[in-house]
Amino acid sequence: MPTIPTDLFNSEEAFHQLVRLAPIGICVTDRARRFVLVNPAYCRVYGYGEEELLGREFTLVLPEEDRALAAQLHDDFLEGRTDETPGEWRLRRKDGTLRTILVDAARLVSPSGARFKLTTVQDITEQKKLQSERLAREREGLIASVAAIAGHDLNNTLSTVQLSIDFIEHGLNNRPDLAVLQAAVSDIKQVLERARALTGRLQAIALPTEHRRVEVDPISECRRSLIGFADRVVFENGMDRPHTILVDPWRFADAVVNLLTNATEATEAAGRRDAIILRVRHAAPLPVSVGGRSDAAIAVEVIDRGVGIDPETIQRMFEPGFSTKQLNAAQRVRGFGMISVRLFVEEAGGTVQVHSVLGEGTRIALILPARETRAEGALVASSTVG
Amino acid sequence: MEILIVDDDESLLRSLKRAVRLLGHSVRAAPSGQEACAQAAERCPDLAMVDLIMPGIDGIETIARLHRLCPSCRFVILTGTPQEAAGRTLVEVRQKPIGLADLRELLGASHADRPAAGGDDVVPPSP
């Protein structure tokens, strides 16, 4: 192995030291799944002594329910049937505590041709905790913003209803001008319709997301979101193989409508009449995360020829920990949409990509983990319209 | 009295117009601060009711511009979020939802309490 001149690697012992002192957990297992090497860092991660592990099957360090799957993955990897490694994984240490670890692997072949699996593990429990705390804080900010919007919009609704009813009452007691009374009634109906949509949105935010996730067909969910944008948005289906995404359908629809609304306003602000494009296409798979076993990803894109977004605003929209308290009142009430979109995508295990040129247009892509639909799986579009 | 109503909510704008007309005043409506200034430049209103939270320039900025155009106009902020106005303006703030009776009282008060023109304060602080 090429090295620069130094006496560090003069002896074979030096490479043993490398493995022994590495701050990352390292183990080597054979085709019978037995530990043939474990370094001290590995032992620390799992909470076992070296003598408890060597020669034993590696699955002993895993909870009962994970063993079969882990064994399968191990054998598949070793035999070259897959290059996939578990990525994030949950483990139970010997003392019973739960940790989250990041796992990676490589194949080794000895001089005699025997195959071995080299595995590295890192304890990322603290990082995951910080991340979920950040998400919780942002969720709080989001709820505060939703409350502000709800207050604002419901107040306007109540005002319209109150004034219209007072007006109708006055008309009934005096000289009724029927045409004007009709107009008042029509206004009441219009704002009640809007209020109904708002309560739907509130409910979507109020319930814990995990309980509301279902496998949905992104194509039909997107088509549903087009209602109301019919003449301004063109839908492009770029999928040649059907996939499903695991999301809360209300929040998915909300995110798409948010993007379409922003795109519409941006296009109008630019004084253009170009159609907005809503496209669903395949995307490069995302890094695997805990619990998720997606093999694919899709992109839901909204492309407009509007005024564009300046780089500073884009950065602020996606700053980790960007608090909605930093927005002024008008921004909180009107501009929280992107934060809501980002939170939704993050909680679904995806990412948001924004590309914008001031004066020319914007492309926003929601990359979401997806599963290829198996032929035998029945695909039922969710009913988001209640 | 000549009234100007400024609010980005179209349904509410219509309802307010109807109600103000019913109370016997002439009324114009603008869906934004910019539009309101354009209308005020043509003819000054006696009273402007302005929403606080609007896209583009907000209520407080709108009133500042309108006051420059029409120094003797009385201003009222009509908002669902009065706490957002706190500490930012001396203009009278009324909370939505507002009904016909409140509106009558608000506009009726205008006849009696019109302040003298001039000065930077648009109107004395509300009690």
Short mmCIF file of C-alpha atoms in Angstrom, two decimals:
data_model
loop_
_atom_site.label_atom_id
_atom_site.label_comp_id
_atom_site.label_asym_id
_atom_site.label_seq_id
_atom_site.Cartn_x
_atom_site.Cartn_y
_atom_site.Cartn_z
CA MET A 1 0.00 0.00 0.00
CA PRO A 2 1.62 3.32 -1.05
CA THR A 3 2.61 5.52 1.84
CA ILE A 4 4.90 8.52 2.26
CA PRO A 5 8.26 7.74 3.90
CA THR A 6 7.71 7.26 7.62
CA ASP A 7 8.52 4.55 10.06
CA LEU A 8 4.89 4.25 11.13
CA PHE A 9 4.20 1.41 8.74
CA ASN A 10 7.53 -0.38 9.01
CA SER A 11 5.95 -3.36 10.67
CA GLU A 12 2.82 -5.44 10.21
CA GLU A 13 2.03 -4.58 13.80
CA ALA A 14 1.47 -1.01 12.66
CA PHE A 15 -1.55 -2.04 10.57
CA HIS A 16 -2.92 -4.00 13.50
CA GLN A 17 -2.61 -0.79 15.52
CA LEU A 18 -4.48 1.10 12.81
CA VAL A 19 -7.49 -1.17 13.21
CA ARG A 20 -7.17 -1.39 17.00
CA LEU A 21 -7.06 2.37 17.56
CA ALA A 22 -9.51 3.45 14.82
CA PRO A 23 -12.29 5.55 16.37
CA ILE A 24 -14.82 3.82 14.14
CA GLY A 25 -16.22 0.38 14.90
CA ILE A 26 -14.74 -2.27 12.60
CA CYS A 27 -15.59 -5.94 12.36
CA VAL A 28 -14.95 -8.74 9.91
CA THR A 29 -17.32 -11.67 9.48
CA ASP A 30 -16.96 -14.87 7.47
CA ARG A 31 -19.44 -16.72 5.28
CA ALA A 32 -20.75 -18.54 8.33
CA ARG A 33 -21.56 -15.08 9.74
CA ARG A 34 -19.03 -15.45 12.56
CA PHE A 35 -16.92 -12.59 13.91
CA VAL A 36 -13.28 -13.12 12.94
CA LEU A 37 -12.19 -9.63 13.99
CA VAL A 38 -13.70 -6.91 16.14
CA ASN A 39 -11.87 -3.76 17.14
CA PRO A 40 -12.30 -2.05 20.52
CA ALA A 41 -14.51 0.70 19.04
CA TYR A 42 -16.90 -1.95 17.71
CA CYS A 43 -17.05 -3.58 21.11
CA ARG A 44 -17.80 -0.22 22.71
CA VAL A 45 -20.68 0.48 20.29
CA TYR A 46 -22.36 -2.84 21.07
CA GLY A 47 -21.32 -3.06 24.70
CA TYR A 48 -19.73 -6.53 24.43
CA GLY A 49 -16.21 -7.72 25.24
CA GLU A 50 -14.04 -9.03 22.39
CA GLU A 51 -14.05 -12.53 23.83
CA GLU A 52 -17.86 -12.57 23.84
CA LEU A 53 -17.96 -11.90 20.11
CA LEU A 54 -15.08 -13.66 18.36
CA GLY A 55 -16.16 -16.90 16.76
CA ARG A 56 -19.84 -16.27 17.46
CA GLU A 57 -22.51 -15.45 14.89
CA PHE A 58 -22.82 -11.67 14.46
CA THR A 59 -26.61 -11.71 14.82
CA LEU A 60 -26.22 -12.22 18.58
CA VAL A 61 -25.73 -8.46 19.00
CA LEU A 62 -29.04 -7.71 17.31
CA PRO A 63 -32.59 -7.80 18.74
CA GLU A 64 -34.47 -11.03 17.97
CA GLU A 65 -36.79 -9.40 15.43
CA ASP A 66 -33.93 -8.01 13.29
CA ARG A 67 -31.84 -11.17 13.08
CA ALA A 68 -33.41 -12.87 10.08
CA LEU A 69 -33.27 -9.77 7.92
CA ALA A 70 -29.72 -8.91 8.99
CA ALA A 71 -28.55 -12.45 8.24
CA GLN A 72 -30.14 -12.29 4.81
CA LEU A 73 -28.52 -8.92 4.03
CA HIS A 74 -25.17 -10.22 5.24
CA ASP A 75 -25.25 -13.28 3.01
CA ASP A 76 -26.55 -11.33 0.00
CA PHE A 77 -23.77 -8.78 0.35
CA LEU A 78 -21.03 -11.34 0.85
CA GLU A 79 -22.12 -13.40 -2.15
CA GLY A 80 -22.29 -10.29 -4.29
CA ARG A 81 -26.05 -10.50 -4.81
CA THR A 82 -26.39 -6.93 -3.60
CA ASP A 83 -24.16 -3.94 -2.97
CA GLU A 84 -26.68 -2.46 -0.61
CA THR A 85 -25.65 -1.89 2.99
CA PRO A 86 -28.13 -1.17 5.79
CA GLY A 87 -27.18 2.53 6.17
CA GLU A 88 -28.93 3.68 9.32
CA TRP A 89 -29.85 0.91 11.70
CA ARG A 90 -31.17 0.61 15.23
CA LEU A 91 -29.37 -1.60 17.70
CA ARG A 92 -29.90 -2.74 21.26
CA ARG A 93 -26.68 -2.78 23.27
CA LYS A 94 -25.87 -5.54 25.71
CA ASP A 95 -27.10 -3.30 28.55
CA GLY A 96 -30.43 -2.94 26.78
CA THR A 97 -30.12 0.67 25.65
CA LEU A 98 -31.23 1.60 22.12
CA ARG A 99 -28.83 3.38 19.83
CA THR A 100 -28.90 4.49 16.19
CA ILE A 101 -25.87 3.54 14.11
CA LEU A 102 -24.55 4.21 10.63
CA VAL A 103 -23.34 1.04 8.91
CA ASP A 104 -21.21 0.55 5.82
CA ALA A 105 -19.48 -2.48 4.35
CA ALA A 106 -16.90 -3.83 1.95
CA ARG A 107 -15.90 -7.29 0.71
CA LEU A 108 -12.56 -8.88 1.54
CA VAL A 109 -10.97 -11.88 -0.11
CA SER A 110 -8.18 -13.76 1.60
CA PRO A 111 -5.17 -15.22 -0.32
CA SER A 112 -6.90 -18.62 -0.27
CA GLY A 113 -9.96 -17.08 -1.90
CA ALA A 114 -12.17 -17.11 1.19
CA ARG A 115 -14.73 -14.28 1.32
CA PHE A 116 -15.23 -11.98 4.26
CA LYS A 117 -17.39 -8.98 5.03
CA LEU A 118 -15.77 -5.85 6.47
CA THR A 119 -18.29 -3.73 8.34
CA THR A 120 -17.90 -0.27 9.90
CA VAL A 121 -20.30 1.14 12.47
CA GLN A 122 -20.68 4.62 13.96
CA ASP A 123 -22.96 5.60 16.78
CA ILE A 124 -25.06 8.53 15.47
CA THR A 125 -27.65 8.57 18.23
CA GLU A 126 -26.75 12.09 19.35
CA GLN A 127 -26.91 13.53 15.83
CA LYS A 128 -30.30 11.93 15.23
CA LYS A 129 -31.55 13.33 18.51
CA LEU A 130 -30.43 16.85 17.58
CA GLN A 131 -32.05 16.46 14.19
CA SER A 132 -35.40 15.36 15.59
CA GLU A 133 -35.28 18.16 18.16
CA ARG A 134 -34.73 20.63 15.35
CA LEU A 135 -37.65 19.17 13.42
CA ALA A 136 -39.82 19.44 16.52
CA ARG A 137 -38.91 23.11 16.96
CA GLU A 138 -39.64 23.85 13.31
CA ARG A 139 -42.91 22.02 13.61
CA GLU A 140 -43.81 24.30 16.51
CA GLY A 141 -42.96 27.32 14.40
CA LEU A 142 -45.07 25.91 11.63
CA ILE A 143 -48.01 25.43 13.95
CA ALA A 144 -47.64 29.01 15.17
CA SER A 145 -47.72 30.19 11.57
CA VAL A 146 -50.75 28.09 10.77
CA ALA A 147 -52.48 29.53 13.81
CA ALA A 148 -51.70 33.03 12.55
CA ILE A 149 -53.07 32.24 9.10
CA ALA A 150 -56.14 30.56 10.53
CA GLY A 151 -56.81 33.54 12.78
CA HIS A 152 -56.42 35.96 9.92
CA ASP A 153 -58.50 34.08 7.37
CA LEU A 154 -61.22 33.00 9.78
CA ASN A 155 -61.54 36.58 11.01
CA ASN A 156 -62.10 37.78 7.47
CA THR A 157 -64.63 35.00 6.96
CA LEU A 158 -66.49 35.91 10.14
CA SER A 159 -66.42 39.59 9.23
CA THR A 160 -67.90 38.90 5.82
CA VAL A 161 -70.56 36.63 7.26
CA GLN A 162 -71.43 39.07 10.03
CA LEU A 163 -71.68 42.08 7.76
CA SER A 164 -73.64 40.15 5.17
CA ILE A 165 -76.11 38.81 7.72
CA ASP A 166 -76.55 42.27 9.29
CA PHE A 167 -77.13 43.57 5.80
CA ILE A 168 -79.71 40.90 4.98
CA GLU A 169 -81.46 41.49 8.30
CA HIS A 170 -81.62 45.20 7.61
CA GLY A 171 -82.97 44.50 4.12
CA LEU A 172 -85.63 42.16 5.45
CA ASN A 173 -86.82 44.80 7.93
CA ASN A 174 -86.84 47.62 5.39
CA ARG A 175 -87.00 47.89 1.64
CA PRO A 176 -85.34 44.74 0.37
CA ASP A 177 -83.28 45.21 -2.79
CA LEU A 178 -83.28 41.55 -3.80
CA ALA A 179 -80.31 41.73 -6.15
CA VAL A 180 -78.12 43.16 -3.41
CA LEU A 181 -79.42 40.67 -0.84
CA GLN A 182 -78.57 37.93 -3.33
CA ALA A 183 -75.03 39.26 -3.58
CA ALA A 184 -74.70 39.16 0.21
CA VAL A 185 -75.87 35.54 0.31
CA SER A 186 -73.41 34.64 -2.43
CA ASP A 187 -70.56 36.21 -0.49
CA ILE A 188 -71.43 34.16 2.59
CA LYS A 189 -71.35 30.97 0.54
CA GLN A 190 -68.01 31.85 -0.97
CA VAL A 191 -66.25 32.53 2.30
CA LEU A 192 -67.71 29.46 3.96
CA GLU A 193 -66.23 27.36 1.18
CA ARG A 194 -62.84 28.90 1.85
CA ALA A 195 -63.22 28.32 5.59
CA ARG A 196 -63.97 24.66 4.95
CA ALA A 197 -60.68 24.31 3.06
CA LEU A 198 -58.90 26.00 5.94
CA THR A 199 -60.27 23.61 8.55
CA GLY A 200 -59.08 20.72 6.39
CA ARG A 201 -55.60 22.20 6.43
CA LEU A 202 -55.70 22.68 10.19
CA GLN A 203 -56.67 19.08 10.71
CA ALA A 204 -53.84 17.99 8.50
CA ILE A 205 -51.38 19.86 10.70
CA ALA A 206 -52.93 18.88 14.00
CA LEU A 207 -52.65 15.10 13.81
CA PRO A 208 -49.31 13.33 14.17
CA THR A 209 -48.00 12.71 10.69
CA GLU A 210 -46.85 9.14 11.27
CA HIS A 211 -50.38 7.96 11.86
CA ARG A 212 -51.66 9.49 8.68
CA ARG A 213 -49.14 8.13 6.20
CA VAL A 214 -50.42 5.78 3.53
CA GLU A 215 -49.04 4.46 0.26
CA VAL A 216 -50.40 6.71 -2.47
CA ASP A 217 -50.00 7.02 -6.19
CA PRO A 218 -48.29 10.38 -6.77
CA ILE A 219 -49.78 10.74 -10.24
CA SER A 220 -53.39 10.63 -9.10
CA GLU A 221 -52.65 12.79 -6.04
CA CYS A 222 -51.09 15.41 -8.32
CA ARG A 223 -54.06 15.34 -10.69
CA ARG A 224 -56.34 15.92 -7.71
CA SER A 225 -54.28 18.97 -6.67
CA LEU A 226 -54.78 20.47 -10.12
CA ILE A 227 -58.42 21.23 -9.40
CA GLY A 228 -58.66 25.00 -9.36
CA PHE A 229 -55.54 25.48 -11.48
CA ALA A 230 -56.97 23.78 -14.56
CA ASP A 231 -56.24 26.44 -17.15
CA ARG A 232 -52.90 27.60 -15.78
CA VAL A 233 -51.07 24.37 -15.03
CA VAL A 234 -49.97 21.61 -17.40
CA PHE A 235 -49.37 18.17 -15.93
CA GLU A 236 -46.54 15.95 -17.22
CA ASN A 237 -46.28 12.31 -16.25
CA GLY A 238 -42.64 11.34 -16.64
CA MET A 239 -42.91 7.92 -14.99
CA ASP A 240 -42.47 4.82 -17.10
CA ARG A 241 -42.93 2.48 -14.13
CA PRO A 242 -45.60 3.09 -11.46
CA HIS A 243 -44.33 3.97 -7.98
CA THR A 244 -45.98 4.75 -4.67
CA ILE A 245 -44.92 7.18 -1.96
CA LEU A 246 -45.60 6.86 1.76
CA VAL A 247 -47.10 10.21 2.79
CA ASP A 248 -49.98 11.92 4.52
CA PRO A 249 -52.17 12.66 1.46
CA TRP A 250 -53.49 15.92 2.94
CA ARG A 251 -50.00 17.28 3.48
CA PHE A 252 -48.85 16.12 0.06
CA ALA A 253 -51.78 17.92 -1.60
CA ASP A 254 -51.11 20.95 0.57
CA ALA A 255 -47.46 21.01 -0.51
CA VAL A 256 -48.31 20.74 -4.21
CA VAL A 257 -51.01 23.40 -3.98
CA ASN A 258 -48.56 25.66 -2.12
CA LEU A 259 -46.02 25.34 -4.93
CA LEU A 260 -48.62 25.85 -7.65
CA THR A 261 -50.01 28.93 -5.89
CA ASN A 262 -46.54 30.45 -5.52
CA ALA A 263 -45.78 29.67 -9.17
CA THR A 264 -49.05 31.26 -10.30
CA GLU A 265 -48.40 34.42 -8.30
CA ALA A 266 -44.82 34.62 -9.53
CA THR A 267 -45.94 34.29 -13.15
CA GLU A 268 -48.62 36.97 -12.72
CA ALA A 269 -46.10 39.25 -11.03
CA ALA A 270 -43.86 38.85 -14.07
CA GLY A 271 -46.76 39.87 -16.29
CA ARG A 272 -46.45 36.63 -18.26
CA ARG A 273 -49.09 34.12 -19.30
CA ASP A 274 -46.88 31.06 -19.60
CA ALA A 275 -48.35 27.84 -18.30
CA ILE A 276 -46.91 26.34 -15.14
CA ILE A 277 -45.65 22.78 -15.39
CA LEU A 278 -46.35 20.16 -12.74
CA ARG A 279 -44.22 17.11 -13.47
CA VAL A 280 -43.66 13.76 -11.79
CA ARG A 281 -40.53 11.87 -12.82
CA HIS A 282 -38.00 9.32 -11.55
CA ALA A 283 -35.13 10.61 -9.42
CA ALA A 284 -31.84 9.23 -8.09
CA PRO A 285 -32.47 7.15 -4.93
CA LEU A 286 -32.00 8.92 -1.61
CA PRO A 287 -29.63 7.72 1.13
CA VAL A 288 -31.44 5.02 3.12
CA SER A 289 -32.69 6.04 6.54
CA VAL A 290 -34.03 4.35 9.63
CA GLY A 291 -37.11 2.26 9.05
CA GLY A 292 -37.28 3.12 5.38
CA ARG A 293 -36.43 0.52 2.84
CA SER A 294 -37.15 2.48 -0.32
CA ASP A 295 -35.33 1.35 -3.37
CA ALA A 296 -36.23 4.37 -5.46
CA ALA A 297 -37.19 8.02 -5.46
CA ILE A 298 -39.47 10.29 -7.44
CA ALA A 299 -39.38 14.00 -8.08
CA VAL A 300 -42.51 16.17 -8.00
CA GLU A 301 -41.55 19.35 -9.84
CA VAL A 302 -43.22 22.71 -10.31
CA ILE A 303 -41.69 24.86 -13.03
CA ASP A 304 -42.72 28.43 -13.75
CA ARG A 305 -41.61 31.38 -15.87
CA GLY A 306 -42.26 33.87 -13.10
CA VAL A 307 -40.21 36.57 -11.39
CA GLY A 308 -37.87 34.12 -9.69
CA ILE A 309 -36.60 34.03 -6.11
CA ASP A 310 -33.48 35.87 -4.95
CA PRO A 311 -30.66 33.67 -3.57
CA GLU A 312 -30.87 35.16 -0.07
CA THR A 313 -34.52 34.25 0.27
CA ILE A 314 -33.87 30.73 -0.99
CA GLN A 315 -31.17 30.33 1.60
CA ARG A 316 -33.43 31.61 4.35
CA MET A 317 -36.21 29.26 3.33
CA PHE A 318 -33.89 26.29 3.76
CA GLU A 319 -31.73 27.32 6.69
CA PRO A 320 -31.82 24.52 9.23
CA GLY A 321 -33.47 25.91 12.31
CA PHE A 322 -34.80 28.94 10.44
CA SER A 323 -37.53 30.10 12.73
CA THR A 324 -40.75 31.59 11.47
CA LYS A 325 -40.44 34.09 14.32
CA GLN A 326 -37.90 35.84 12.11
CA LEU A 327 -40.66 36.61 9.59
CA ASN A 328 -42.69 39.78 9.87
CA ALA A 329 -46.45 39.53 10.29
CA ALA A 330 -47.28 39.59 6.60
CA GLN A 331 -44.64 36.97 5.80
CA ARG A 332 -45.87 34.73 8.59
CA VAL A 333 -49.41 34.88 7.42
CA ARG A 334 -48.69 34.64 3.73
CA GLY A 335 -45.25 33.21 3.22
CA PHE A 336 -45.02 30.20 5.46
CA GLY A 337 -45.90 27.91 2.60
CA MET A 338 -42.34 26.92 1.69
CA ILE A 339 -41.46 26.07 5.27
CA SER A 340 -44.51 23.86 5.43
CA VAL A 341 -43.44 22.17 2.19
CA ARG A 342 -39.90 21.64 3.45
CA LEU A 343 -41.09 20.16 6.76
CA PHE A 344 -43.43 17.79 4.97
CA VAL A 345 -40.67 16.58 2.65
CA GLU A 346 -38.12 16.21 5.45
CA GLU A 347 -40.50 14.22 7.59
CA ALA A 348 -41.18 11.95 4.62
CA GLY A 349 -37.44 11.33 4.32
CA GLY A 350 -36.90 13.41 1.20
CA THR A 351 -35.29 16.67 0.12
CA VAL A 352 -36.27 19.87 -1.69
CA GLN A 353 -34.31 21.28 -4.62
CA VAL A 354 -34.75 24.90 -5.68
CA HIS A 355 -33.35 26.38 -8.85
CA SER A 356 -34.28 29.95 -9.72
CA VAL A 357 -33.08 32.76 -11.95
CA LEU A 358 -34.39 36.23 -11.13
CA GLY A 359 -36.57 37.54 -13.91
CA GLU A 360 -36.73 34.19 -15.69
CA GLY A 361 -38.36 31.56 -13.57
CA THR A 362 -38.17 28.92 -10.89
CA ARG A 363 -38.03 25.14 -10.66
CA ILE A 364 -38.78 23.50 -7.33
CA ALA A 365 -38.45 19.73 -7.00
CA LEU A 366 -39.66 17.63 -4.10
CA ILE A 367 -37.59 14.43 -4.02
CA LEU A 368 -39.44 11.72 -2.14
CA PRO A 369 -38.56 8.09 -1.34
CA ALA A 370 -40.70 5.75 -3.39
CA ARG A 371 -41.36 2.09 -3.97
CA GLU A 372 -41.90 0.47 -7.29
CA THR A 373 -45.43 -0.84 -7.42
CA ARG A 374 -45.50 -4.64 -7.58
CA ALA A 375 -48.00 -6.09 -10.03
CA GLU A 376 -50.01 -7.79 -7.32
CA GLY A 377 -50.33 -4.65 -5.15
CA ALA A 378 -53.71 -2.95 -5.42
CA LEU A 379 -53.31 0.79 -5.82
CA VAL A 380 -56.14 2.85 -4.43
CA ALA A 381 -56.00 6.62 -4.72
CA SER A 382 -56.64 8.28 -1.37
CA SER A 383 -59.63 10.55 -0.88
CA THR A 384 -58.28 13.91 0.23
CA VAL A 385 -61.47 15.74 -0.64
CA GLY A 386 -63.62 15.10 2.41
CA MET B 1 -68.67 61.30 3.91
CA GLU B 2 -66.24 59.83 1.37
CA ILE B 3 -64.84 56.49 2.58
CA LEU B 4 -61.93 54.45 1.18
CA ILE B 5 -61.68 50.77 2.18
CA VAL B 6 -58.43 48.88 1.70
CA ASP B 7 -58.34 45.07 2.13
CA ASP B 8 -56.91 42.22 0.05
CA ASP B 9 -59.87 39.96 0.88
CA GLU B 10 -62.28 40.52 -2.03
CA SER B 11 -65.36 39.09 -0.31
CA LEU B 12 -64.82 41.25 2.74
CA LEU B 13 -64.19 44.29 0.58
CA ARG B 14 -67.57 43.79 -1.12
CA SER B 15 -69.36 43.30 2.22
CA LEU B 16 -67.78 46.41 3.71
CA LYS B 17 -68.70 48.48 0.63
CA ARG B 18 -72.31 47.33 0.84
CA ALA B 19 -72.51 48.08 4.54
CA VAL B 20 -70.92 51.52 4.28
CA ARG B 21 -73.23 52.43 1.41
CA LEU B 22 -76.20 51.29 3.49
CA LEU B 23 -75.07 53.70 6.23
CA GLY B 24 -75.40 56.53 3.75
CA HIS B 25 -71.81 57.23 2.74
CA SER B 26 -70.12 57.13 -0.64
CA VAL B 27 -67.43 54.50 -0.78
CA ARG B 28 -64.49 53.34 -2.90
CA ALA B 29 -62.56 50.12 -2.43
CA ALA B 30 -58.97 49.09 -3.14
CA PRO B 31 -57.57 45.54 -2.90
CA SER B 32 -54.04 46.74 -2.14
CA GLY B 33 -52.04 49.59 -0.65
CA GLN B 34 -50.75 50.56 -4.09
CA GLU B 35 -54.26 50.76 -5.56
CA ALA B 36 -55.41 52.76 -2.53
CA CYS B 37 -52.71 55.39 -3.09
CA ALA B 38 -53.64 55.64 -6.77
CA GLN B 39 -57.27 56.30 -5.84
CA ALA B 40 -56.36 58.78 -3.10
CA ALA B 41 -54.18 60.70 -5.55
CA GLU B 42 -57.29 61.28 -7.71
CA ARG B 43 -59.52 62.33 -4.85
CA CYS B 44 -58.87 62.37 -1.11
CA PRO B 45 -61.22 60.35 1.12
CA ASP B 46 -62.50 61.69 4.46
CA LEU B 47 -61.88 58.37 6.13
CA ALA B 48 -59.78 55.36 5.16
CA MET B 49 -60.29 51.91 6.71
CA VAL B 50 -57.15 49.90 6.09
CA ASP B 51 -56.36 46.23 6.65
CA LEU B 52 -53.05 45.55 8.36
CA ILE B 53 -51.78 42.36 6.73
CA MET B 54 -51.69 42.60 2.94
CA PRO B 55 -49.30 41.41 0.25
CA GLY B 56 -47.18 44.24 -1.12
CA ILE B 57 -47.11 47.20 1.28
CA ASP B 58 -48.78 46.52 4.61
CA GLY B 59 -51.46 48.63 6.33
CA ILE B 60 -49.09 50.82 8.29
CA GLU B 61 -46.99 51.72 5.26
CA THR B 62 -50.17 52.32 3.23
CA ILE B 63 -51.49 54.74 5.83
CA ALA B 64 -48.17 56.59 5.95
CA ARG B 65 -48.31 57.11 2.18
CA LEU B 66 -52.01 58.01 2.17
CA HIS B 67 -51.42 60.55 4.95
CA ARG B 68 -48.80 62.29 2.83
CA LEU B 69 -51.30 62.48 -0.04
CA CYS B 70 -54.28 63.42 2.15
CA PRO B 71 -53.19 65.06 5.43
CA SER B 72 -56.72 65.72 6.71
CA CYS B 73 -57.95 62.15 6.16
CA ARG B 74 -58.89 60.13 9.23
CA PHE B 75 -57.46 56.61 9.40
CA VAL B 76 -58.65 53.43 11.05
CA ILE B 77 -56.82 50.12 10.96
CA LEU B 78 -59.26 47.24 10.65
CA THR B 79 -57.51 43.99 11.43
CA GLY B 80 -57.89 40.44 12.70
CA THR B 81 -54.48 40.72 14.34
CA PRO B 82 -54.44 43.91 16.43
CA GLN B 83 -51.36 42.70 18.33
CA GLU B 84 -49.31 43.16 15.15
CA ALA B 85 -50.10 46.88 15.20
CA ALA B 86 -49.20 47.34 18.86
CA GLY B 87 -46.33 49.76 19.35
CA ARG B 88 -46.04 50.50 15.65
CA THR B 89 -48.65 53.20 15.15
CA LEU B 90 -50.79 55.81 16.85
CA VAL B 91 -53.61 55.18 14.42
CA GLU B 92 -56.89 53.88 15.82
CA VAL B 93 -57.10 50.07 15.58
CA ARG B 94 -60.37 48.16 15.36
CA GLN B 95 -60.58 44.39 15.52
CA LYS B 96 -62.30 42.14 13.01
CA PRO B 97 -64.87 40.69 12.85
CA ILE B 98 -66.83 43.88 12.63
CA GLY B 99 -70.60 44.08 12.23
CA LEU B 100 -72.99 46.73 11.00
CA ALA B 101 -73.54 48.21 14.47
CA ASP B 102 -69.79 48.61 15.09
CA LEU B 103 -69.40 50.17 11.66
CA ARG B 104 -72.22 52.62 12.31
CA GLU B 105 -70.61 53.64 15.58
CA LEU B 106 -67.19 53.98 13.95
CA LEU B 107 -68.44 56.12 11.08
CA GLY B 108 -70.83 58.09 13.28
CA ALA B 109 -67.96 59.02 15.59
CA SER B 110 -66.16 60.42 12.57
CA HIS B 111 -68.74 63.18 12.16
CA ALA B 112 -68.33 64.31 15.76
CA ASP B 113 -64.63 63.84 16.38
CA ARG B 114 -62.83 64.94 13.22
CA PRO B 115 -59.41 66.17 14.46
CA ALA B 116 -57.85 69.38 13.17
CA ALA B 117 -55.59 68.94 10.16
CA GLY B 118 -51.80 69.07 10.38
CA GLY B 119 -49.07 67.50 12.47
CA ASP B 120 -47.45 64.12 12.09
CA ASP B 121 -49.88 62.29 14.35
CA VAL B 122 -52.64 61.11 12.13
CA VAL B 123 -55.12 60.77 14.96
CA PRO B 124 -54.89 60.88 18.77
CA PRO B 125 -54.34 57.48 20.38
CA SER B 126 -57.59 55.61 20.83
CA PRO B 127 -58.84 55.33 24.41
#
